[in-house]
Amino acid sequence: EDGLQVLQEAGVPRDYPMHRHCFGGSVAQARYWMETFPSSKIGVTGLVTYSYAWQVSQVVHAIDLDSLVLETDAPHFVPQKAKKNQEKCSFPGQVIHVGAKVAEIKKVSLVKVLEANIDNCQQIYSRYFERRIEEDNVNLNVCKRMIIHYLGLN
């Protein structure tokens, strides 16, 4: 991959936390990325909800849950079960459909996927989370419980 080569040539440390946004490659490519930059997370979009995107489902199946980040890639890739809108675009609230499909593929609960996603995002976007915790006194465990309760998953 060109991106990997550029990062390596630039001297990006192997343990640098990165979000491999909107991953659309093969299992082999995902594994190579994770071997090269093991602190990375693979971004999974609404594409995973479509049968024609079988390669994305294979990546989700093969890669550990602690290495995935749910995303919508708004405005692209509206999840299959999401309510369609006039603009025919996705938005962040539809990420629940991505999480549900990941849970189905991995044969785990949606709660487990959502909790892992929060943890994974915290690892990648640690500065954001640290600032929220410091400035707004946000407690991530409380946030997790609120999300689970709000979605009626408890």
CSV table of C-alpha atoms in Angstrom, one decimal:
chain,number,residue,atom,x,y,z
A,1,GLU,CA,0.0,0.0,0.0
A,2,ASP,CA,1.2,3.5,-0.8
A,3,GLY,CA,0.0,4.8,2.5
A,4,LEU,CA,2.1,2.3,4.5
A,5,GLN,CA,5.2,3.1,2.4
A,6,VAL,CA,4.7,6.9,3.0
A,7,LEU,CA,4.2,6.4,6.8
A,8,GLN,CA,7.3,4.2,7.0
A,9,GLU,CA,9.4,6.5,5.0
A,10,ALA,CA,8.3,9.4,7.1
A,11,GLY,CA,9.5,7.5,10.2
A,12,VAL,CA,6.1,7.2,11.9
A,13,PRO,CA,6.7,4.9,15.0
A,14,ARG,CA,5.2,1.4,14.8
A,15,ASP,CA,3.2,2.1,18.0
A,16,TYR,CA,1.7,5.3,16.8
A,17,PRO,CA,-2.1,5.1,17.2
A,18,MET,CA,-3.9,5.5,13.8
A,19,HIS,CA,-7.4,5.2,12.5
A,20,ARG,CA,-7.2,3.4,9.1
A,21,HIS,CA,-10.3,5.3,7.9
A,22,CYS,CA,-12.9,3.5,5.7
A,23,PHE,CA,-10.9,0.4,5.2
A,24,GLY,CA,-11.9,-1.4,2.0
A,25,GLY,CA,-9.0,-3.8,1.5
A,26,SER,CA,-8.6,-7.5,1.9
A,27,VAL,CA,-7.9,-9.6,5.1
A,28,ALA,CA,-4.3,-9.9,4.0
A,29,GLN,CA,-4.0,-6.1,3.7
A,30,ALA,CA,-5.6,-5.5,7.0
A,31,ARG,CA,-3.3,-8.0,8.7
A,32,TYR,CA,-0.3,-6.5,7.1
A,33,TRP,CA,-1.4,-3.0,8.2
A,34,MET,CA,-1.9,-4.3,11.8
A,35,GLU,CA,1.4,-6.0,11.8
A,36,THR,CA,3.2,-2.9,10.5
A,37,PHE,CA,1.3,-0.5,12.9
A,38,PRO,CA,-0.1,-2.6,15.7
A,39,SER,CA,-1.6,0.3,17.6
A,40,SER,CA,-3.8,1.1,14.6
A,41,LYS,CA,-7.6,0.6,14.3
A,42,ILE,CA,-9.4,-0.5,11.1
A,43,GLY,CA,-12.4,1.7,10.3
A,44,VAL,CA,-15.6,-0.2,9.4
A,45,THR,CA,-18.3,1.7,7.5
A,46,GLY,CA,-21.9,1.0,6.4
A,47,LEU,CA,-20.5,-1.1,3.6
A,48,VAL,CA,-20.3,-4.0,6.0
A,49,THR,CA,-24.1,-4.1,5.9
A,50,TYR,CA,-24.2,-5.0,2.2
A,51,SER,CA,-23.7,-8.5,0.8
A,52,TYR,CA,-21.7,-7.3,-2.2
A,53,ALA,CA,-19.1,-5.9,0.2
A,54,TRP,CA,-18.1,-9.4,1.3
A,55,GLN,CA,-14.5,-8.4,1.6
A,56,VAL,CA,-15.3,-6.0,4.4
A,57,SER,CA,-17.2,-8.7,6.3
A,58,GLN,CA,-14.2,-11.0,6.0
A,59,VAL,CA,-12.0,-8.3,7.5
A,60,VAL,CA,-14.4,-7.8,10.4
A,61,HIS,CA,-14.4,-11.6,11.0
A,62,ALA,CA,-10.6,-11.9,10.8
A,63,ILE,CA,-9.5,-8.8,12.8
A,64,ASP,CA,-9.9,-8.7,16.6
A,65,LEU,CA,-12.7,-6.5,18.0
A,66,ASP,CA,-10.1,-4.4,19.8
A,67,SER,CA,-8.6,-3.4,16.5
A,68,LEU,CA,-11.9,-2.1,14.9
A,69,VAL,CA,-13.5,1.4,14.9
A,70,LEU,CA,-17.1,1.9,13.8
A,71,GLU,CA,-17.8,4.7,11.4
A,72,THR,CA,-20.3,5.9,8.9
A,73,ASP,CA,-17.9,7.7,6.5
A,74,ALA,CA,-20.7,10.4,6.3
A,75,PRO,CA,-22.0,11.3,3.8
A,76,HIS,CA,-21.1,8.0,2.0
A,77,PHE,CA,-22.1,4.4,2.6
A,78,VAL,CA,-25.6,4.6,4.2
A,79,PRO,CA,-26.0,1.4,6.2
A,80,GLN,CA,-28.5,-1.0,4.6
A,81,LYS,CA,-31.1,-1.0,7.4
A,82,ALA,CA,-30.8,2.8,8.1
A,83,LYS,CA,-33.8,4.9,7.3
A,84,LYS,CA,-33.2,6.6,3.9
A,85,ASN,CA,-33.3,10.3,3.7
A,86,GLN,CA,-33.8,12.9,0.9
A,87,GLU,CA,-30.1,13.6,0.7
A,88,LYS,CA,-29.2,9.9,0.4
A,89,CYS,CA,-26.4,10.3,2.8
A,90,SER,CA,-25.3,8.7,6.1
A,91,PHE,CA,-24.8,10.5,9.4
A,92,PRO,CA,-23.1,9.5,12.6
A,93,GLY,CA,-26.3,8.3,14.4
A,94,GLN,CA,-26.5,5.4,11.8
A,95,VAL,CA,-23.3,3.9,13.2
A,96,ILE,CA,-25.5,1.7,15.3
A,97,HIS,CA,-26.3,-0.3,12.2
A,98,VAL,CA,-22.6,-0.8,11.5
A,99,GLY,CA,-22.2,-2.0,15.1
A,100,ALA,CA,-25.1,-4.4,14.8
A,101,LYS,CA,-23.6,-6.0,11.7
A,102,VAL,CA,-20.2,-6.3,13.3
A,103,ALA,CA,-21.9,-7.9,16.3
A,104,GLU,CA,-23.6,-10.4,14.0
A,105,ILE,CA,-20.4,-11.2,12.1
A,106,LYS,CA,-18.4,-11.7,15.3
A,107,LYS,CA,-21.2,-13.5,17.1
A,108,VAL,CA,-21.0,-11.1,20.1
A,109,SER,CA,-23.5,-8.7,21.7
A,110,LEU,CA,-24.1,-5.3,20.3
A,111,VAL,CA,-23.2,-4.0,23.8
A,112,LYS,CA,-19.8,-5.6,23.6
A,113,VAL,CA,-19.2,-4.0,20.2
A,114,LEU,CA,-20.2,-0.6,21.4
A,115,GLU,CA,-18.1,-0.7,24.5
A,116,ALA,CA,-15.1,-1.9,22.5
A,117,ASN,CA,-15.7,0.9,20.1
A,118,ILE,CA,-15.6,3.5,22.8
A,119,ASP,CA,-12.4,2.0,24.2
A,120,ASN,CA,-10.8,1.8,20.7
A,121,CYS,CA,-11.7,5.4,20.0
A,122,GLN,CA,-10.2,6.5,23.3
A,123,GLN,CA,-7.0,4.8,22.3
A,124,ILE,CA,-6.8,6.5,18.9
A,125,TYR,CA,-8.2,9.9,19.9
A,126,SER,CA,-6.7,10.0,23.4
A,127,ARG,CA,-6.2,13.8,23.3
A,128,TYR,CA,-9.8,14.4,22.7
A,129,PHE,CA,-10.9,12.1,25.4
A,130,GLU,CA,-8.4,13.4,27.9
A,131,ARG,CA,-9.6,17.0,27.2
A,132,ARG,CA,-13.2,15.9,27.7
A,133,ILE,CA,-12.4,14.1,30.9
A,134,GLU,CA,-10.4,17.1,32.2
A,135,GLU,CA,-12.5,20.0,31.0
A,136,ASP,CA,-16.0,18.5,31.2
A,137,ASN,CA,-15.4,15.9,34.0
A,138,VAL,CA,-16.7,13.2,31.6
A,139,ASN,CA,-16.6,9.7,33.0
A,140,LEU,CA,-16.4,7.2,30.2
A,141,ASN,CA,-17.9,4.3,32.2
A,142,VAL,CA,-20.9,6.5,32.9
A,143,CYS,CA,-21.0,7.4,29.1
A,144,LYS,CA,-21.0,3.7,28.2
A,145,ARG,CA,-23.8,2.9,30.6
A,146,MET,CA,-25.9,5.9,29.3
A,147,ILE,CA,-25.4,4.8,25.7
A,148,ILE,CA,-26.4,1.2,26.4
A,149,HIS,CA,-29.5,2.5,28.4
A,150,TYR,CA,-30.5,5.0,25.8
A,151,LEU,CA,-30.4,2.3,23.1
A,152,GLY,CA,-32.5,0.0,25.3
A,153,LEU,CA,-29.7,-2.7,25.3
A,154,ASN,CA,-29.5,-3.2,29.1
